[in-house]
Amino acid sequence: MARLALVTGGARGLGAAISIALKNAGYRVVAVDVNEQTGKEFTEASGIPVYLVDVSDFNATKEGIAKIVADHGPIEIVVNNAGITRDAFLHKMTVEQWDAVIKVNLSSMFNVTRQVIESMRASGFGRIINISSVNGQVGQFGQANYSAAKAGVLGFTRAVAQEGAAKGITVNAICPGYINTEMVAKIDAKVLASIVAKIPTGRLGEPKEIARTVVFLAADEAQFVNGATFSINGAQFTT
Ligand code: NAD
């Protein structure tokens, strides 16, 4: 049977493109999301089941993933993609804005990965692909919460990569630059134009351009690619 992949925040934007690309590559795919309507529409369009799971909540994630495993079997590939922004300069940022971004973007890495890591270790195979951001690498005005969470994702990736390497598990991070999704559509038009002006490729990235790297990392053959960070940003910034 084809390997089972789980994509968080998988009903829209990058997550939807990743879910579809993995399905097209022959994997069985399940998505989780918090947006019921988007989830329904995505399942109708793609045939990919979407479970309603808030990955910022440890117990809800534990329960949701247990149901997915009961319905579909052990999860062998995880794409930790769910993320939000709550932008504000630090001197105006509320504790609610800070906590929400840390919980959805960073704590979710633990909440989700903790549920699957034991079965991956037992089976001797696992692929964990974490979506960070260029703004976790360089920082960004108005995004102390988001930049901190996304930088945290990189540390999490490298630590868990070391722990799982001898057990056939790889853990890698992708740092997208600015990609054409609803998250970016929220940015003020003038600010966005000034951002695009600084991208050497001269345009936003497309979700499928990130999904392509996810499919590469999910492959059985990608075993030695481990603990790495992939910057995909149109030459905006490279490590
Ligand atoms: P998006 O807002 O279009 O989609 C995010 C999806 O995650 C939505 O379907 C949303 O309902 C879901 N989600 C939000 N909170 C959730 C939760 N608690 N539990 C489960 N699902 C939840 O965003 P996007 O642009 O597709 O971004 C996807 C990921 O890529 C995020 O982690 C984001 O930070 C990262 N990223 C995006 C860009 C970009 O330019 N779009 C750049 C760098 C990194």
Tab-separated table of C-alpha atoms and ligand atoms in Angstrom:
chain	number	residue	atom	x	y	z
A	1	MET	CA	0.000	0.000	0.000
A	2	ALA	CA	1.138	3.564	-0.686
A	3	ARG	CA	2.612	5.469	2.248
A	4	LEU	CA	0.267	7.730	4.258
A	5	ALA	CA	0.992	11.467	4.440
A	6	LEU	CA	-0.566	13.992	6.819
A	7	VAL	CA	-0.581	17.690	5.898
A	8	THR	CA	-1.538	20.251	8.557
A	9	GLY	CA	-3.369	23.373	7.409
A	10	GLY	CA	-3.798	21.253	4.326
A	11	ALA	CA	-7.058	22.625	2.942
A	12	ARG	CA	-5.824	25.975	1.594
A	13	GLY	CA	-2.793	27.788	0.202
A	14	LEU	CA	0.531	25.990	0.444
A	15	GLY	CA	-1.009	23.089	2.372
A	16	ALA	CA	-3.572	22.430	-0.359
A	17	ALA	CA	-0.878	22.503	-3.065
A	18	ILE	CA	1.286	20.147	-0.975
A	19	SER	CA	-1.613	17.741	-0.359
A	20	ILE	CA	-2.424	17.607	-4.080
A	21	ALA	CA	1.222	17.211	-5.131
A	22	LEU	CA	1.701	14.308	-2.692
A	23	LYS	CA	-1.502	12.687	-3.940
A	24	ASN	CA	-0.358	13.095	-7.549
A	25	ALA	CA	2.970	11.509	-6.571
A	26	GLY	CA	1.077	8.381	-5.469
A	27	TYR	CA	0.826	8.863	-1.698
A	28	ARG	CA	-2.319	8.433	0.364
A	29	VAL	CA	-2.993	11.895	1.822
A	30	VAL	CA	-5.026	13.171	4.763
A	31	ALA	CA	-5.238	16.862	5.623
A	32	VAL	CA	-6.144	18.548	8.890
A	33	ASP	CA	-7.459	22.089	9.160
A	34	VAL	CA	-9.550	24.326	11.418
A	35	ASN	CA	-11.675	25.870	8.705
A	36	GLU	CA	-14.695	23.587	8.159
A	37	GLN	CA	-16.026	25.263	5.008
A	38	THR	CA	-12.615	25.409	3.311
A	39	GLY	CA	-12.072	21.786	4.305
A	40	LYS	CA	-15.376	20.686	2.734
A	41	GLU	CA	-14.693	22.538	-0.492
A	42	PHE	CA	-11.153	21.148	-0.689
A	43	THR	CA	-12.342	17.557	-0.187
A	44	GLU	CA	-14.994	18.010	-2.903
A	45	ALA	CA	-12.417	19.385	-5.321
A	46	SER	CA	-9.518	17.035	-4.549
A	47	GLY	CA	-10.962	13.860	-2.999
A	48	ILE	CA	-8.541	14.343	-0.073
A	49	PRO	CA	-10.180	13.884	3.351
A	50	VAL	CA	-9.876	16.834	5.749
A	51	TYR	CA	-10.196	16.250	9.494
A	52	LEU	CA	-11.035	19.222	11.729
A	53	VAL	CA	-8.097	19.414	14.125
A	54	ASP	CA	-6.662	22.489	15.862
A	55	VAL	CA	-2.948	21.674	15.899
A	56	SER	CA	-2.240	24.439	18.409
A	57	ASP	CA	-4.060	22.328	21.049
A	58	PHE	CA	-2.101	19.281	22.260
A	59	ASN	CA	-5.072	17.203	23.451
A	60	ALA	CA	-7.215	17.988	20.406
A	61	THR	CA	-4.283	17.004	18.177
A	62	LYS	CA	-3.731	13.764	20.098
A	63	GLU	CA	-7.407	12.858	19.706
A	64	GLY	CA	-7.588	13.925	16.040
A	65	ILE	CA	-4.485	12.027	14.982
A	66	ALA	CA	-5.601	8.917	16.880
A	67	LYS	CA	-8.801	9.011	14.789
A	68	ILE	CA	-6.844	9.432	11.544
A	69	VAL	CA	-4.600	6.474	12.444
A	70	ALA	CA	-7.667	4.363	13.330
A	71	ASP	CA	-9.255	5.252	9.963
A	72	HIS	CA	-6.192	5.092	7.686
A	73	GLY	CA	-3.296	3.393	9.500
A	74	PRO	CA	0.062	4.724	10.688
A	75	ILE	CA	1.225	8.118	9.430
A	76	GLU	CA	4.592	7.832	7.685
A	77	ILE	CA	4.995	11.365	6.309
A	78	VAL	CA	4.078	14.565	8.140
A	79	VAL	CA	4.079	18.045	6.665
A	80	ASN	CA	3.835	20.561	9.519
A	81	ASN	CA	2.446	23.440	7.474
A	82	ALA	CA	-0.324	25.107	9.527
A	83	GLY	CA	0.544	28.701	10.317
A	84	ILE	CA	-0.948	32.121	11.018
A	85	THR	CA	0.212	35.715	11.271
A	86	ARG	CA	-0.847	38.315	13.867
A	87	ASP	CA	1.416	41.191	12.873
A	88	ALA	CA	2.184	44.180	15.112
A	89	PHE	CA	5.272	46.118	16.111
A	90	LEU	CA	6.580	44.723	19.384
A	91	HIS	CA	5.707	47.920	21.253
A	92	LYS	CA	2.074	47.414	20.260
A	93	MET	CA	1.916	43.589	20.295
A	94	THR	CA	-0.560	42.012	22.705
A	95	VAL	CA	0.131	38.828	24.632
A	96	GLU	CA	-2.767	37.257	22.684
A	97	GLN	CA	-1.022	38.006	19.354
A	98	TRP	CA	2.245	36.595	20.697
A	99	ASP	CA	0.689	33.421	22.147
A	100	ALA	CA	-1.521	32.651	19.132
A	101	VAL	CA	1.397	32.762	16.691
A	102	ILE	CA	3.743	30.743	18.920
A	103	LYS	CA	1.077	28.100	19.516
A	104	VAL	CA	-0.048	27.632	15.897
A	105	ASN	CA	3.358	27.982	14.225
A	106	LEU	CA	5.716	26.423	16.795
A	107	SER	CA	3.895	24.419	19.492
A	108	SER	CA	2.028	22.622	16.696
A	109	MET	CA	5.373	21.101	15.627
A	110	PHE	CA	5.551	19.326	18.987
A	111	ASN	CA	1.800	18.633	19.227
A	112	VAL	CA	1.716	16.848	15.854
A	113	THR	CA	5.158	15.270	15.655
A	114	ARG	CA	4.876	13.837	19.178
A	115	GLN	CA	1.852	11.785	18.037
A	116	VAL	CA	3.665	10.103	15.137
A	117	ILE	CA	7.283	9.837	16.215
A	118	GLU	CA	6.933	6.620	18.216
A	119	SER	CA	5.353	4.658	15.360
A	120	MET	CA	7.966	6.067	12.939
A	121	ARG	CA	10.777	4.935	15.250
A	122	ALA	CA	9.195	1.490	15.623
A	123	SER	CA	8.727	1.032	11.862
A	124	GLY	CA	12.149	2.427	10.891
A	125	PHE	CA	10.748	4.990	8.453
A	126	GLY	CA	9.520	8.557	8.734
A	127	ARG	CA	9.535	11.846	6.845
A	128	ILE	CA	8.863	15.084	8.718
A	129	ILE	CA	8.811	18.267	6.674
A	130	ASN	CA	8.407	21.528	8.569
A	131	ILE	CA	7.328	24.756	6.914
A	132	SER	CA	9.310	27.670	8.351
A	133	SER	CA	9.780	31.013	6.543
A	134	VAL	CA	12.356	33.423	5.160
A	135	ASN	CA	11.235	35.657	8.016
A	136	GLY	CA	12.459	33.057	10.514
A	137	GLN	CA	15.881	33.401	8.872
A	138	VAL	CA	16.178	37.167	8.494
A	139	GLY	CA	13.524	38.563	10.874
A	140	GLN	CA	10.816	40.986	9.736
A	141	PHE	CA	9.417	44.296	10.944
A	142	GLY	CA	6.089	43.748	12.688
A	143	GLN	CA	6.651	40.011	13.031
A	144	ALA	CA	8.624	39.419	16.239
A	145	ASN	CA	6.124	36.656	17.119
A	146	TYR	CA	6.173	35.031	13.655
A	147	SER	CA	9.953	35.387	13.156
A	148	ALA	CA	10.588	33.848	16.599
A	149	ALA	CA	8.228	30.936	15.930
A	150	LYS	CA	9.666	30.242	12.472
A	151	ALA	CA	13.260	30.414	13.769
A	152	GLY	CA	12.164	27.971	16.488
A	153	VAL	CA	10.974	25.595	13.779
A	154	LEU	CA	14.554	25.428	12.460
A	155	GLY	CA	15.958	24.449	15.870
A	156	PHE	CA	13.212	21.860	16.337
A	157	THR	CA	14.002	20.441	12.892
A	158	ARG	CA	17.726	20.018	13.560
A	159	ALA	CA	17.245	18.492	17.023
A	160	VAL	CA	14.634	15.939	15.965
A	161	ALA	CA	16.650	15.126	12.820
A	162	GLN	CA	19.535	14.018	15.040
A	163	GLU	CA	17.248	11.956	17.263
A	164	GLY	CA	15.584	10.109	14.385
A	165	ALA	CA	18.437	9.708	11.904
A	166	ALA	CA	19.466	6.210	12.990
A	167	LYS	CA	15.817	5.105	12.902
A	168	GLY	CA	15.182	5.924	9.239
A	169	ILE	CA	13.469	9.228	10.028
A	170	THR	CA	14.380	12.450	8.261
A	171	VAL	CA	13.363	15.909	9.460
A	172	ASN	CA	13.851	18.873	7.151
A	173	ALA	CA	12.635	22.458	6.979
A	174	ILE	CA	11.521	24.583	4.069
A	175	CYS	CA	11.769	28.370	4.284
A	176	PRO	CA	9.470	29.779	1.626
A	177	GLY	CA	9.905	33.367	0.568
A	178	TYR	CA	6.763	35.285	-0.363
A	179	ILE	CA	4.242	32.923	-1.957
A	180	ASN	CA	0.986	33.758	-3.694
A	181	THR	CA	-1.573	32.649	-1.033
A	182	GLU	CA	-4.333	34.280	1.025
A	183	MET	CA	-1.821	34.838	3.862
A	184	VAL	CA	0.165	37.154	1.589
A	185	ALA	CA	-2.999	38.698	0.084
A	186	LYS	CA	-3.623	40.200	3.552
A	187	ILE	CA	-0.495	42.377	3.226
A	188	ASP	CA	-1.143	46.040	2.334
A	189	ALA	CA	-0.762	46.478	-1.469
A	190	LYS	CA	1.966	49.142	-1.206
A	191	VAL	CA	3.979	47.085	1.284
A	192	LEU	CA	3.599	43.991	-0.916
A	193	ALA	CA	4.789	45.899	-3.992
A	194	SER	CA	7.918	46.984	-2.079
A	195	ILE	CA	8.496	43.348	-1.016
A	196	VAL	CA	8.150	42.016	-4.577
A	197	ALA	CA	10.551	44.720	-5.790
A	198	LYS	CA	13.228	43.093	-3.589
A	199	ILE	CA	12.711	39.563	-4.992
A	200	PRO	CA	15.297	39.048	-7.755
A	201	THR	CA	12.939	36.695	-9.622
A	202	GLY	CA	10.543	39.655	-9.843
A	203	ARG	CA	7.383	37.908	-8.669
A	204	LEU	CA	5.792	35.984	-5.803
A	205	GLY	CA	6.393	32.246	-5.664
A	206	GLU	CA	3.561	29.826	-6.443
A	207	PRO	CA	2.399	27.190	-3.908
A	208	LYS	CA	3.280	24.367	-6.326
A	209	GLU	CA	6.904	25.561	-6.292
A	210	ILE	CA	7.052	24.755	-2.570
A	211	ALA	CA	5.080	21.510	-3.002
A	212	ARG	CA	7.693	20.238	-5.443
A	213	THR	CA	10.365	20.280	-2.719
A	214	VAL	CA	8.009	18.550	-0.271
A	215	VAL	CA	7.537	15.686	-2.741
A	216	PHE	CA	11.317	15.441	-3.133
A	217	LEU	CA	11.830	15.254	0.651
A	218	ALA	CA	9.037	12.724	1.184
A	219	ALA	CA	10.639	10.149	-1.101
A	220	ASP	CA	12.157	6.937	0.249
A	221	GLU	CA	15.268	7.870	-1.784
A	222	ALA	CA	15.758	11.125	0.194
A	223	GLN	CA	17.062	9.224	3.245
A	224	PHE	CA	20.391	11.098	3.505
A	225	VAL	CA	18.792	14.539	3.182
A	226	ASN	CA	18.337	15.221	6.867
A	227	GLY	CA	18.321	18.214	9.221
A	228	ALA	CA	18.510	20.557	6.235
A	229	THR	CA	16.882	23.905	5.539
A	230	PHE	CA	15.692	24.642	2.009
A	231	SER	CA	15.379	28.333	1.142
A	232	ILE	CA	12.870	28.725	-1.691
A	233	ASN	CA	12.512	32.421	-2.258
A	234	GLY	CA	13.414	33.500	-5.796
A	235	ALA	CA	16.981	34.388	-4.717
A	236	GLN	CA	15.702	36.861	-2.129
A	237	PHE	CA	17.886	35.296	0.556
A	238	THR	CA	20.032	32.182	0.543
A	239	THR	CA	21.784	30.213	3.265
B	1	NAD	P1	-2.993	30.203	4.525
B	1	NAD	O1	-3.493	31.144	5.576
B	1	NAD	O2	-3.423	30.433	3.122
B	1	NAD	O3	-3.359	28.698	4.917
B	1	NAD	C1	-3.089	28.201	6.205
B	1	NAD	C2	-4.039	27.060	6.499
B	1	NAD	O4	-3.752	26.620	7.841
B	1	NAD	C3	-5.511	27.491	6.462
B	1	NAD	O5	-6.285	26.543	5.747
B	1	NAD	C4	-5.882	27.529	7.937
B	1	NAD	O6	-7.263	27.276	8.172
B	1	NAD	C5	-4.982	26.449	8.515
B	1	NAD	N1	-4.775	26.619	9.969
B	1	NAD	C6	-4.589	27.771	10.637
B	1	NAD	N2	-4.500	27.535	11.954
B	1	NAD	C7	-4.619	26.202	12.119
B	1	NAD	C8	-4.625	25.350	13.257
B	1	NAD	N3	-4.496	25.846	14.498
B	1	NAD	N4	-4.786	24.014	13.069
B	1	NAD	C9	-4.937	23.500	11.811
B	1	NAD	N5	-4.955	24.258	10.702
B	1	NAD	C10	-4.797	25.602	10.850
B	1	NAD	O7	-1.400	30.233	4.668
B	1	NAD	P2	-0.258	29.807	3.614
B	1	NAD	O8	0.248	31.038	2.983
B	1	NAD	O9	-0.713	28.665	2.791
B	1	NAD	O10	0.872	29.336	4.643
B	1	NAD	C11	1.128	27.965	4.931
B	1	NAD	C12	2.394	27.878	5.763
B	1	NAD	O11	3.483	28.444	5.010
B	1	NAD	C13	2.347	28.647	7.074
B	1	NAD	O12	3.064	27.952	8.070
B	1	NAD	C14	3.047	29.935	6.729
B	1	NAD	O13	3.571	30.565	7.867
B	1	NAD	C15	4.114	29.438	5.796
B	1	NAD	N6	4.668	30.447	4.905
B	1	NAD	C16	3.887	31.088	4.010
B	1	NAD	C17	4.460	32.027	3.176
B	1	NAD	C18	3.663	32.769	2.153
B	1	NAD	O14	4.230	33.661	1.529
B	1	NAD	N7	2.400	32.444	1.899
B	1	NAD	C19	5.822	32.328	3.272
B	1	NAD	C20	6.591	31.644	4.201
B	1	NAD	C21	6.003	30.703	5.020
